[in-house]
CSV table of C-alpha atoms in Angstrom, one decimal:
chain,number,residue,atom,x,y,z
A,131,UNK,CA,135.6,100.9,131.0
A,132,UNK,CA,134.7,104.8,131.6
A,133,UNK,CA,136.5,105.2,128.1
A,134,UNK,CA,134.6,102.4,126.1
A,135,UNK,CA,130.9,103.9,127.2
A,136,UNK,CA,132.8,107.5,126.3
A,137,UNK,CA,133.1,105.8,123.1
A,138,UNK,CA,129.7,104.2,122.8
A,139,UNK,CA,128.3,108.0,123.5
A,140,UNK,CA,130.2,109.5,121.2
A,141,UNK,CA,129.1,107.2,118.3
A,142,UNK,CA,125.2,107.1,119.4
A,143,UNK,CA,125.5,110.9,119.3
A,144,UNK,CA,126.9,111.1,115.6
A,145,UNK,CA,124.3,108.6,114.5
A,146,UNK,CA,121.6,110.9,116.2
A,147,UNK,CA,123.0,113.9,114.5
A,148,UNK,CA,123.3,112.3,111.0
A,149,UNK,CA,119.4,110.7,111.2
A,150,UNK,CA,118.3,114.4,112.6
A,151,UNK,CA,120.4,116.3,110.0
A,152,UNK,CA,119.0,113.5,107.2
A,153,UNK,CA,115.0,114.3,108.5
A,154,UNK,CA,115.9,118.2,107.9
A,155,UNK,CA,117.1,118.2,104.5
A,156,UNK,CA,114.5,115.8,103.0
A,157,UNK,CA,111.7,118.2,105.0
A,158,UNK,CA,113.3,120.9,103.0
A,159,UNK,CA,113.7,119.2,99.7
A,160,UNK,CA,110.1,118.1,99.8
A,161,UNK,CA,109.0,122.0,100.7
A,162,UNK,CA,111.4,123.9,98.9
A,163,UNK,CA,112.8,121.4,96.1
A,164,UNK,CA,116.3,120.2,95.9
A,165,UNK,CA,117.4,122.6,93.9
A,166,UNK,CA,116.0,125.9,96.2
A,167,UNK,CA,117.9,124.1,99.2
A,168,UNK,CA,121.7,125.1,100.3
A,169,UNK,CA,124.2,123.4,103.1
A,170,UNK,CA,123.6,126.8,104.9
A,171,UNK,CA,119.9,126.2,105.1
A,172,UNK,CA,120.2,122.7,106.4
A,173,UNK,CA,122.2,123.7,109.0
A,174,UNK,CA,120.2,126.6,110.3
A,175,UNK,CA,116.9,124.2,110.5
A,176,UNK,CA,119.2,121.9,111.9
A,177,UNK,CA,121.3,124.0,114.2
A,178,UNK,CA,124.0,122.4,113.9
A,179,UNK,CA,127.4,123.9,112.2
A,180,UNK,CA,127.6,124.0,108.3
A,181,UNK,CA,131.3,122.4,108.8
A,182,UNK,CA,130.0,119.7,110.9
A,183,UNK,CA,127.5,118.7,108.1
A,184,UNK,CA,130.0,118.7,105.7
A,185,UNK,CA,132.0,116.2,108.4
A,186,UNK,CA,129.3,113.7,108.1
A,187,UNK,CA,127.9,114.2,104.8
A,188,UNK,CA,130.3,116.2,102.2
A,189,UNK,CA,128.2,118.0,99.9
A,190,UNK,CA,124.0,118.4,99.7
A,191,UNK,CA,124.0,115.7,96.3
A,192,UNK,CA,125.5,112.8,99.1
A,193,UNK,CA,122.9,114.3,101.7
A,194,UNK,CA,120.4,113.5,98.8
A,195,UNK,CA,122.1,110.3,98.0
A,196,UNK,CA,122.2,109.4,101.5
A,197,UNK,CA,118.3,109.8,101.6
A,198,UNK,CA,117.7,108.2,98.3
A,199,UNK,CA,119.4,105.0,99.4
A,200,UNK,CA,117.5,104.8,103.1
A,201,UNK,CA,114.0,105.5,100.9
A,202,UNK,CA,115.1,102.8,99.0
A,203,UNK,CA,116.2,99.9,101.3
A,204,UNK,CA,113.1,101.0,103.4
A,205,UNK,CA,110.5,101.0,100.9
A,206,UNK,CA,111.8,97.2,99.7
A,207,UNK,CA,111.6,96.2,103.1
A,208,UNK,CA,107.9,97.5,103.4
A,209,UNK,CA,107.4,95.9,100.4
A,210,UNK,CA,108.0,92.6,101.4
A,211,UNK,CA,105.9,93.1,104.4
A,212,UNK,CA,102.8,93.4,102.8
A,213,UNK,CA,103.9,90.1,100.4
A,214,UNK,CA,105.0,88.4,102.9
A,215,UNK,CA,101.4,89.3,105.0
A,216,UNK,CA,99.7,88.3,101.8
A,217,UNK,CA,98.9,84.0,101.7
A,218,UNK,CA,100.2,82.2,99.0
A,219,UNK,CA,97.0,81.1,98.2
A,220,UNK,CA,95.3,83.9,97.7
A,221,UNK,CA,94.1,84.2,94.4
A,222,UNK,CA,96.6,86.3,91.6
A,223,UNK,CA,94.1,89.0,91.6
A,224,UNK,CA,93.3,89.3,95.2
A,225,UNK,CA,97.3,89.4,95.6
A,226,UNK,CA,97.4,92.3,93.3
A,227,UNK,CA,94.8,94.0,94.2
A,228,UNK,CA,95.6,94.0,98.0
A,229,UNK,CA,99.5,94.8,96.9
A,230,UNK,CA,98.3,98.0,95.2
A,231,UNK,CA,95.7,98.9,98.0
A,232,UNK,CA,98.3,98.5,101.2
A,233,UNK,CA,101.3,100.9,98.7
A,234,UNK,CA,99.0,103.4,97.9
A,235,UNK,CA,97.5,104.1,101.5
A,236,UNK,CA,101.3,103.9,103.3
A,237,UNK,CA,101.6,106.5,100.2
A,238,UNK,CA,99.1,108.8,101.6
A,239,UNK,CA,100.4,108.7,105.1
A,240,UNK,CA,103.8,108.5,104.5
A,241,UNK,CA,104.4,111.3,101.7
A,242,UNK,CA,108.2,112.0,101.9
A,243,UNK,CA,109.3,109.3,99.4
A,244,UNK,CA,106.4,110.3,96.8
A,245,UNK,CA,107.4,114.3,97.3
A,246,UNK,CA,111.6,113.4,96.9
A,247,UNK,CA,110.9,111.0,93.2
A,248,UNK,CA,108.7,114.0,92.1
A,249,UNK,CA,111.2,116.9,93.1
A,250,UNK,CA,113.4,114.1,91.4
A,251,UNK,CA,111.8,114.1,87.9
A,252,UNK,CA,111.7,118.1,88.0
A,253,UNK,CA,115.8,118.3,88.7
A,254,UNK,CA,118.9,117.2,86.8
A,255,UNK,CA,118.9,114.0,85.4
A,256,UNK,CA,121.4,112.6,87.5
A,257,UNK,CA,118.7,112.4,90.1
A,258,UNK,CA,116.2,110.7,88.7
A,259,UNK,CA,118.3,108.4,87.4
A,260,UNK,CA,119.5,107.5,90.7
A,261,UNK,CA,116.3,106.3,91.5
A,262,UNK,CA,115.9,104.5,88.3
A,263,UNK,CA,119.1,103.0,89.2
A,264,UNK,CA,118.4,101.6,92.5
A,265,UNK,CA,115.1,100.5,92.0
A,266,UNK,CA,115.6,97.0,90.4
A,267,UNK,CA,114.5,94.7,93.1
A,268,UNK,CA,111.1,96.8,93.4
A,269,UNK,CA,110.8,97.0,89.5
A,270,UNK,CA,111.3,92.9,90.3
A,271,UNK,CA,108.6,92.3,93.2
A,272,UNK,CA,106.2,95.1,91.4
A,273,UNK,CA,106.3,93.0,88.1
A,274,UNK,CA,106.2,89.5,89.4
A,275,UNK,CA,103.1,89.6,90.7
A,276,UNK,CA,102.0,91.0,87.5
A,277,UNK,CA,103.1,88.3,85.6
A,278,UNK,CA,101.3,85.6,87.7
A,279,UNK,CA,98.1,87.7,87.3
A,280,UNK,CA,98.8,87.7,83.7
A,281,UNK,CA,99.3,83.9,83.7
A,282,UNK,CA,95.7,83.2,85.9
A,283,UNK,CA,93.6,85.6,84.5
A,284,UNK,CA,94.4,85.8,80.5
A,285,UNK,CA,91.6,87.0,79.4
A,286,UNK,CA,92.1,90.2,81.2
A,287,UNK,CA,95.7,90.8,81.0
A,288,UNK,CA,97.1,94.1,82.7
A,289,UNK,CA,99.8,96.4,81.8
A,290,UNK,CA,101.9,96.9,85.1
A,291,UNK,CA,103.2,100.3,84.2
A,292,UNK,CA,99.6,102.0,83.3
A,293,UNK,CA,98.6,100.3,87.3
A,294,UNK,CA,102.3,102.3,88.6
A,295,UNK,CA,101.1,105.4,87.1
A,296,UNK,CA,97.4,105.3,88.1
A,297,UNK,CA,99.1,104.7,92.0
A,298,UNK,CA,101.6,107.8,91.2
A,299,UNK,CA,98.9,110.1,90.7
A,300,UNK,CA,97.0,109.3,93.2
A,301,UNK,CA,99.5,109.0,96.0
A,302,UNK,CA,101.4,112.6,94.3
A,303,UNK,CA,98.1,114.2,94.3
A,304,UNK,CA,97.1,113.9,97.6
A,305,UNK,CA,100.7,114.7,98.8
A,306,UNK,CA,100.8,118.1,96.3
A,307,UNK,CA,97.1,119.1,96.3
A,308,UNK,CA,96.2,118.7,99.8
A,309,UNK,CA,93.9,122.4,99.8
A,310,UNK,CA,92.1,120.6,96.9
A,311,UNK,CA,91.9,117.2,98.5
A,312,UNK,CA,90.3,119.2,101.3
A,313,UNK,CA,87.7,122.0,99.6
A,314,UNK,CA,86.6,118.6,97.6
A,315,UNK,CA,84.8,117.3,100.5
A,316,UNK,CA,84.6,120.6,102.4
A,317,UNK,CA,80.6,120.2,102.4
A,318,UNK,CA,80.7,117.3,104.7
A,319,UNK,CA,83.3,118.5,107.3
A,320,UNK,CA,85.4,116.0,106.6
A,321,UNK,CA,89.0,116.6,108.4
A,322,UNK,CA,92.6,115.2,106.6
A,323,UNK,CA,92.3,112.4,107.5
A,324,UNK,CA,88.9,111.5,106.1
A,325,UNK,CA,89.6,113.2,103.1
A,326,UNK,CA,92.3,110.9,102.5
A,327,UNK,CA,90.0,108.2,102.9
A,328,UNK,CA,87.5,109.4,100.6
A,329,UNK,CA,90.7,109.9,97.9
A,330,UNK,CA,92.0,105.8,99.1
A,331,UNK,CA,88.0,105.1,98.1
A,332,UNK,CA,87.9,106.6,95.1
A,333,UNK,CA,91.1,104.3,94.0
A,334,UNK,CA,89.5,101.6,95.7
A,335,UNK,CA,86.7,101.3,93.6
A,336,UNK,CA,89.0,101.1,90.3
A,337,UNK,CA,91.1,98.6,91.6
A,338,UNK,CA,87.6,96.6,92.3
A,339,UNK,CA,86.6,97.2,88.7
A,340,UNK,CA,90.0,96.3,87.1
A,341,UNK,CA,91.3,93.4,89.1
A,342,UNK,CA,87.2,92.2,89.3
A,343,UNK,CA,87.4,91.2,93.3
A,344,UNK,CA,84.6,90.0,94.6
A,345,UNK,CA,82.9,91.6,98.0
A,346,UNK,CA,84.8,89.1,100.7
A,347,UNK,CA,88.2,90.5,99.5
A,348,UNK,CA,87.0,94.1,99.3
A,349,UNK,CA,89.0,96.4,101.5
A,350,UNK,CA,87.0,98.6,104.0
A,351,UNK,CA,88.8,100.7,106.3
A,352,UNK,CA,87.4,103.0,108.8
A,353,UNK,CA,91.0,105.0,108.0
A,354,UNK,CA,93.7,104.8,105.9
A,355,UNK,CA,96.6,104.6,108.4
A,356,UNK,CA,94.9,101.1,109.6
A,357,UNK,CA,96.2,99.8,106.6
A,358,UNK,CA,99.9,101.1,107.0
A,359,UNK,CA,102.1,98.4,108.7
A,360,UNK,CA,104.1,99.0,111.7
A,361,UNK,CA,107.8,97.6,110.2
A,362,UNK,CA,109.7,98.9,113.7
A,363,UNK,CA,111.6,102.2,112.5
A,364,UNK,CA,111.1,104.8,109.7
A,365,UNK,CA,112.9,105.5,106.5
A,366,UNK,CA,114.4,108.6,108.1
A,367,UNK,CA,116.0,105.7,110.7
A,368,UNK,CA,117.0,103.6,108.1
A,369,UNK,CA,118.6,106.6,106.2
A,370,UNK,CA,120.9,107.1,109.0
A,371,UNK,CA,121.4,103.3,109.7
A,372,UNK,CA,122.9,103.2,106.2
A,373,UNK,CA,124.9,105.8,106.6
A,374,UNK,CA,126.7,104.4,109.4
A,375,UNK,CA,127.6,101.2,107.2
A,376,UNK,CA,128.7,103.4,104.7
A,377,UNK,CA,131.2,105.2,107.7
A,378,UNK,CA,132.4,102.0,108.7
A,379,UNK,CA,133.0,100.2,105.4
């Protein structure tokens, strides 16, 4: 019995080091860039040995691989959250315009994933095109509900990549440009966190304009984090949860 709960300690410790030694290097990849970051660095911040992160993970490109995937399988399992919170009979572009609305303000508040694609874009290929890659099911959600917008509203058909890259800026901006984001409203004392509000409003109102919503579906938070959804861990959890799968495969 002792030897079984020896065991069950053993592996709950690993799994804590892995997630803790996951939520260091994608800190440091979003400050520093993937490139600027070594296996000695991680450690340090992480104070734990370099050999023992090379016992979990191998090499910094499987760390970033590691990360990648847990982003990934995180981000489609918020995305179905907000479908799924969405009714089916809300109009097509109601659905859209909510979708859009809810990604962009977990964007604001959650800015890891945005920082790692953009490091992404600025590296080797390899990484970017590991997101491209894995990113089919999303592509597939994304695009579906632009389709059935397309198919109810004709007359004012949208392009779903032109919406992606208006929602890119926007969330990158805030995450990139945060002294701006502040000095733009620095007259009305406005702290982070309505700053980011003010920057959610000013999307707001072009979402209004392009998917035409009428005032009862019009989105008014008193903050952008009420519109984030709880979904019971974070990507940094997740992360680690696939890397244990991965171990025991």
């Amino acid at each position: 019995m002792n030897e079984k709960r020896q065991g069950r300690r053993s592996a709950q410790d690993a799994h804590q080091t892995r997630c803790h030694i996951l939520k260091i290097a994608a800190k440091l990849f979003c400050e520093l860039g993937y490139a600027r970051v070594s296996l000695r660095q991680i450690s340090e911040k992480a104070g734990v040995s370099h050999s023992l992160i090379r016992h979990h993970f191998g090499s910094k490109e499987k760390i970033w691989h590691s990360i990648s995937d847990g982003i990934h399988d995180y981000m489609e399992h918020y995305l179905r959250r907000v479908i799924d919170e969405i009714p089916s009979t809300t109009p097509a572009n109601v659905k859209l315009y909510l979708f859009t609305m809810r990604l962009l303000a977990h964007g604001l508040i959650i800015k890891q994933p945005i920082q790692l694609i953009a490091d992404a874009v600025r590296q080797e290929d390899a990484l970017f095109d590991y997101f491209i890659d894995t990113s089919g099911e999303i592509e597939h959600i994304i695009e579906s509900f632009a389709e059935q917008y397309n198919q109810q509203c004709p007359e004012y058909p949208i392009k779903i990549w032109e919406v992606k890259w208006q929602m890119i800026m926007y969330t990158h901006s805030a995450a990139s440009l945060t002294p701006f984001l502040r000095e733009t409203w620095r007259d009305e004392n406005a702290d982070l966190a309505q700053c980011l509000l003010k920057h959610w409003q000013l999307f707001n109102e072009l979402m209004i304009h392009k998917y035409r919503i009428t005032p009862q579906y019009v989105l008014s938070p008193n903050s952008v984090e009420e519109l984030v959804y709880d979904v019971g861990y974070s990507w940094e959890q997740q992360c680690a949860k696939m890397q244990e799968e991965n171990l025991s495969d």
